[in-house]
Amino acid sequence: QVQLVQSGAEVKKPGASVKVSCKASGYTFTSYGISWVRQAPGQGLEWMGWISAYNGNTNYAQKLQGRVTMTTDTSTSTAYMELRSLRSDDTAVYYCARYNFGPGWFDPWGQGTLVTVSS
Amino acid sequence: DIQMTQSPSSLSASVGDRVTITCRASQSISSYLNWYQQKPGKAPKLLIYTASSLQSGVPSRFSGSGSGTDFTLTINSLQPEDFATYYCQQSYSTPRTFGQGTKVEIK
């Protein structure tokens, strides 16, 4: 079955960087994109951007431009999201999701990775 | 950016009730509207895509309708496992945006 498995929880200090991985299985990795969505504690869903696993093209949310980088490793069917210059308001659960470019849906989602930014 | 507004923000309902959640876009998004269900501590799950198409494996009591700016998610005969938070999401333009969520609670 299609599955996305993310790396474990992280605790970082303000100003540091975090890199979250998302390993895909059960489908042809390069036929879809991977999108990243985050959810602050008790809050709604915030789209961060996507990457095409086919050609590496990316599209990032404007508010994260310059701080976020999304990459893929097609040899291992793994996507990565790196967020730099972390602030306390970056504390959130970070989800990866398979992205279908046509209709634009996210399915399925990874289990989520909690990133806590605290001094 | 396209703003997505859901109503109500929360509702209380009983098992067997019919529940309707509304999502309004700040501009026309044709049928590029998806619905997700999220249970506490879990990742969201796709229910409906392109406004009215039922995702494989999702029970038929879930249905979606609408186009342009106004959309509806309907749950017929609410079941205990349906108590969750529901989000709409537009896929018409970037940035992709979500509604603020509608929490369906047990009455």
Tab-separated table of C-alpha atoms in Angstrom:
chain	number	residue	atom	x	y	z
A	1	GLN	CA	0.000	0.000	0.000
A	2	VAL	CA	1.041	3.595	-0.511
A	3	GLN	CA	2.853	4.810	2.589
A	4	LEU	CA	4.939	7.751	3.702
A	5	VAL	CA	7.120	7.320	6.794
A	6	GLN	CA	8.700	10.381	8.388
A	7	SER	CA	11.705	10.811	10.646
A	8	GLY	CA	11.368	11.258	14.387
A	9	ALA	CA	10.707	14.245	16.610
A	10	GLU	CA	13.286	17.004	16.895
A	11	VAL	CA	14.081	19.648	19.503
A	12	LYS	CA	16.021	22.629	18.232
A	13	LYS	CA	17.223	25.953	19.589
A	14	PRO	CA	16.208	29.234	17.978
A	15	GLY	CA	18.417	30.001	14.989
A	16	ALA	CA	19.188	26.347	14.282
A	17	SER	CA	18.123	24.264	11.293
A	18	VAL	CA	16.079	21.075	11.039
A	19	LYS	CA	15.864	18.517	8.251
A	20	VAL	CA	12.892	16.144	8.160
A	21	SER	CA	12.811	13.079	5.934
A	22	CYS	CA	9.849	11.336	4.314
A	23	LYS	CA	10.334	7.870	2.804
A	24	ALA	CA	7.756	6.800	0.244
A	25	SER	CA	6.764	3.284	-0.733
A	26	GLY	CA	4.040	1.486	-2.657
A	27	TYR	CA	3.980	3.712	-5.749
A	28	THR	CA	6.223	5.111	-8.485
A	29	PHE	CA	7.946	7.923	-6.623
A	30	THR	CA	8.715	10.029	-9.702
A	31	SER	CA	5.085	10.050	-10.883
A	32	TYR	CA	3.972	12.430	-8.131
A	33	GLY	CA	5.173	15.323	-6.066
A	34	ILE	CA	5.680	15.616	-2.348
A	35	SER	CA	4.104	18.473	-0.477
A	36	TRP	CA	4.849	19.638	3.060
A	37	VAL	CA	2.174	20.975	5.400
A	38	ARG	CA	2.644	22.058	8.993
A	39	GLN	CA	0.299	22.397	11.943
A	40	ALA	CA	1.137	24.496	14.984
A	41	PRO	CA	-0.225	23.215	18.316
A	42	GLY	CA	-4.005	23.518	18.366
A	43	GLN	CA	-4.032	25.309	15.016
A	44	GLY	CA	-5.041	24.592	11.427
A	45	LEU	CA	-3.087	23.379	8.418
A	46	GLU	CA	-0.495	25.542	6.648
A	47	TRP	CA	0.859	24.632	3.229
A	48	MET	CA	4.631	25.038	2.998
A	49	GLY	CA	5.317	24.050	-0.590
A	50	TRP	CA	5.893	21.146	-2.931
A	51	ILE	CA	8.570	19.454	-4.935
A	52	SER	CA	8.212	17.438	-8.100
A	53	ALA	CA	9.872	14.063	-7.603
A	54	TYR	CA	10.132	13.845	-11.400
A	55	ASN	CA	12.312	16.881	-12.087
A	56	GLY	CA	12.978	18.510	-8.712
A	57	ASN	CA	10.993	21.663	-9.472
A	58	THR	CA	9.828	23.402	-6.332
A	59	ASN	CA	7.174	25.893	-5.265
A	60	TYR	CA	7.446	27.386	-1.784
A	61	ALA	CA	5.050	29.443	0.302
A	62	GLN	CA	6.069	33.095	0.103
A	63	LYS	CA	6.400	33.466	3.873
A	64	LEU	CA	9.002	30.679	3.996
A	65	GLN	CA	11.027	31.724	0.932
A	66	GLY	CA	14.700	31.849	1.802
A	67	ARG	CA	14.357	29.630	4.862
A	68	VAL	CA	13.015	26.390	3.407
A	69	THR	CA	14.521	23.908	0.970
A	70	MET	CA	12.784	20.784	-0.309
A	71	THR	CA	14.738	18.026	-2.018
A	72	THR	CA	14.276	14.441	-3.121
A	73	ASP	CA	16.518	11.388	-3.485
A	74	THR	CA	14.955	9.246	-6.187
A	75	SER	CA	17.382	6.376	-5.491
A	76	THR	CA	15.766	5.871	-2.083
A	77	SER	CA	12.307	7.390	-2.785
A	78	THR	CA	12.878	9.856	0.030
A	79	ALA	CA	11.935	13.513	0.273
A	80	TYR	CA	13.518	16.030	2.616
A	81	MET	CA	12.424	19.366	4.021
A	82	GLU	CA	15.014	21.640	5.619
A	83	LEU	CA	13.954	24.721	7.562
A	84	ARG	CA	16.630	27.189	8.679
A	85	SER	CA	16.817	30.070	11.162
A	86	LEU	CA	14.211	28.409	13.339
A	87	ARG	CA	11.969	30.555	15.541
A	88	SER	CA	9.615	29.617	18.334
A	89	ASP	CA	6.627	30.005	16.013
A	90	ASP	CA	8.064	27.238	13.812
A	91	THR	CA	7.121	24.784	16.556
A	92	ALA	CA	4.650	22.485	14.829
A	93	VAL	CA	3.941	19.032	13.508
A	94	TYR	CA	5.348	18.806	10.000
A	95	TYR	CA	3.613	16.487	7.536
A	96	CYS	CA	4.679	15.279	4.131
A	97	ALA	CA	2.016	14.140	1.685
A	98	ARG	CA	2.008	12.660	-1.781
A	99	TYR	CA	0.905	15.409	-4.142
A	100	ASN	CA	-1.107	14.860	-7.316
A	101	PHE	CA	-0.388	17.872	-9.531
A	102	GLY	CA	-3.508	17.558	-11.664
A	103	PRO	CA	-6.387	17.826	-9.219
A	104	GLY	CA	-4.039	19.132	-6.525
A	105	TRP	CA	-4.870	16.793	-3.672
A	106	PHE	CA	-2.631	15.491	-0.869
A	107	ASP	CA	-2.919	11.754	-0.237
A	108	PRO	CA	-1.734	9.891	1.715
A	109	TRP	CA	0.031	11.807	4.450
A	110	GLY	CA	2.995	10.816	6.566
A	111	GLN	CA	2.512	10.308	10.282
A	112	GLY	CA	3.925	13.737	11.103
A	113	THR	CA	7.123	14.935	12.761
A	114	LEU	CA	6.980	17.210	15.795
A	115	VAL	CA	9.592	19.944	15.672
A	116	THR	CA	9.946	21.906	18.887
A	117	VAL	CA	11.920	25.140	18.876
A	118	SER	CA	12.891	26.188	22.372
A	119	SER	CA	15.832	27.780	24.115
B	1	ASP	CA	-3.912	34.475	-1.810
B	2	ILE	CA	-7.303	32.743	-1.889
B	3	GLN	CA	-8.970	32.745	1.522
B	4	MET	CA	-11.047	29.719	2.489
B	5	THR	CA	-13.725	30.206	5.118
B	6	GLN	CA	-15.538	27.292	6.709
B	7	SER	CA	-18.749	27.401	8.673
B	8	PRO	CA	-19.522	26.554	11.302
B	9	SER	CA	-16.217	26.401	13.212
B	10	SER	CA	-17.696	23.669	15.374
B	11	LEU	CA	-20.925	21.752	15.719
B	12	SER	CA	-22.470	19.176	17.994
B	13	ALA	CA	-24.376	16.295	16.470
B	14	SER	CA	-25.714	12.878	17.368
B	15	VAL	CA	-25.022	9.516	15.803
B	16	GLY	CA	-27.370	9.128	12.849
B	17	ASP	CA	-27.658	12.868	12.153
B	18	ARG	CA	-27.056	14.450	8.785
B	19	VAL	CA	-24.266	17.018	8.994
B	20	THR	CA	-23.444	19.772	6.502
B	21	ILE	CA	-20.246	21.824	6.486
B	22	THR	CA	-19.804	24.806	4.199
B	23	CYS	CA	-16.611	26.159	2.644
B	24	ARG	CA	-16.468	29.492	0.827
B	25	ALA	CA	-13.591	30.705	-1.330
B	26	SER	CA	-12.687	34.385	-1.640
B	27	GLN	CA	-12.721	34.034	-5.438
B	28	SER	CA	-13.867	31.428	-7.909
B	29	ILE	CA	-11.875	28.200	-7.780
B	30	SER	CA	-13.978	26.220	-10.274
B	31	SER	CA	-14.136	22.699	-8.784
B	32	TYR	CA	-10.608	22.677	-7.370
B	33	LEU	CA	-11.716	21.945	-3.840
B	34	ASN	CA	-10.700	19.018	-1.616
B	35	TRP	CA	-11.935	17.872	1.800
B	36	TYR	CA	-9.915	16.195	4.563
B	37	GLN	CA	-10.762	14.570	7.889
B	38	GLN	CA	-8.367	14.801	10.823
B	39	LYS	CA	-8.690	12.921	14.100
B	40	PRO	CA	-6.769	14.016	17.218
B	41	GLY	CA	-3.086	13.138	17.024
B	42	LYS	CA	-3.411	11.780	13.491
B	43	ALA	CA	-2.565	12.993	10.015
B	44	PRO	CA	-5.324	14.341	7.787
B	45	LYS	CA	-7.053	11.929	5.408
B	46	LEU	CA	-8.395	12.822	1.966
B	47	LEU	CA	-12.171	12.324	1.712
B	48	ILE	CA	-13.341	14.225	-1.374
B	49	TYR	CA	-11.364	15.674	-4.295
B	50	THR	CA	-12.356	18.086	-7.059
B	51	ALA	CA	-15.435	19.061	-5.070
B	52	SER	CA	-17.478	15.889	-5.471
B	53	SER	CA	-15.298	12.847	-6.199
B	54	LEU	CA	-15.173	10.318	-3.381
B	55	GLN	CA	-11.670	9.080	-2.594
B	56	SER	CA	-11.258	5.303	-2.820
B	57	GLY	CA	-12.087	3.575	0.451
B	58	VAL	CA	-14.097	6.461	1.887
B	59	PRO	CA	-17.638	5.504	2.981
B	60	SER	CA	-20.447	6.608	0.687
B	61	ARG	CA	-22.145	8.551	3.506
B	62	PHE	CA	-19.627	11.309	2.705
B	63	SER	CA	-20.444	13.521	-0.265
B	64	GLY	CA	-19.320	16.854	-1.628
B	65	SER	CA	-20.901	19.436	-3.884
B	66	GLY	CA	-20.431	22.926	-5.206
B	67	SER	CA	-18.393	24.942	-7.680
B	68	GLY	CA	-17.158	28.478	-8.051
B	69	THR	CA	-16.990	29.892	-4.547
B	70	ASP	CA	-19.419	27.818	-2.474
B	71	PHE	CA	-18.923	24.197	-1.476
B	72	THR	CA	-20.521	21.711	0.885
B	73	LEU	CA	-19.422	18.537	2.626
B	74	THR	CA	-22.317	16.364	3.759
B	75	ILE	CA	-22.135	13.391	6.086
B	76	ASN	CA	-25.288	11.292	5.971
B	77	SER	CA	-26.052	9.234	9.069
B	78	LEU	CA	-23.125	10.349	11.237
B	79	GLN	CA	-21.179	7.451	12.729
B	80	PRO	CA	-19.077	7.405	15.942
B	81	GLU	CA	-15.858	7.289	13.916
B	82	ASP	CA	-16.828	10.506	12.077
B	83	PHE	CA	-16.260	12.756	15.067
B	84	ALA	CA	-13.219	14.706	13.915
B	85	THR	CA	-12.121	18.014	12.416
B	86	TYR	CA	-12.784	18.623	8.724
B	87	TYR	CA	-10.776	20.929	6.458
B	88	CYS	CA	-11.387	22.188	2.953
B	89	GLN	CA	-8.421	23.039	0.698
B	90	GLN	CA	-8.287	24.833	-2.632
B	91	SER	CA	-6.029	23.569	-5.399
B	92	TYR	CA	-6.838	26.299	-7.936
B	93	SER	CA	-3.764	28.431	-7.313
B	94	THR	CA	-0.688	28.747	-5.146
B	95	PRO	CA	-0.291	29.123	-2.304
B	96	ARG	CA	-2.550	26.202	-1.575
B	97	THR	CA	-4.789	27.275	1.286
B	98	PHE	CA	-6.960	25.481	3.811
B	99	GLY	CA	-10.075	26.480	5.657
B	100	GLN	CA	-9.727	26.971	9.397
B	101	GLY	CA	-11.435	23.672	10.141
B	102	THR	CA	-14.804	22.492	11.441
B	103	LYS	CA	-14.806	20.366	14.562
B	104	VAL	CA	-17.657	17.844	14.714
B	105	GLU	CA	-18.351	16.859	18.306
B	106	ILE	CA	-20.703	14.434	19.970
B	107	LYS	CA	-23.926	15.941	21.308
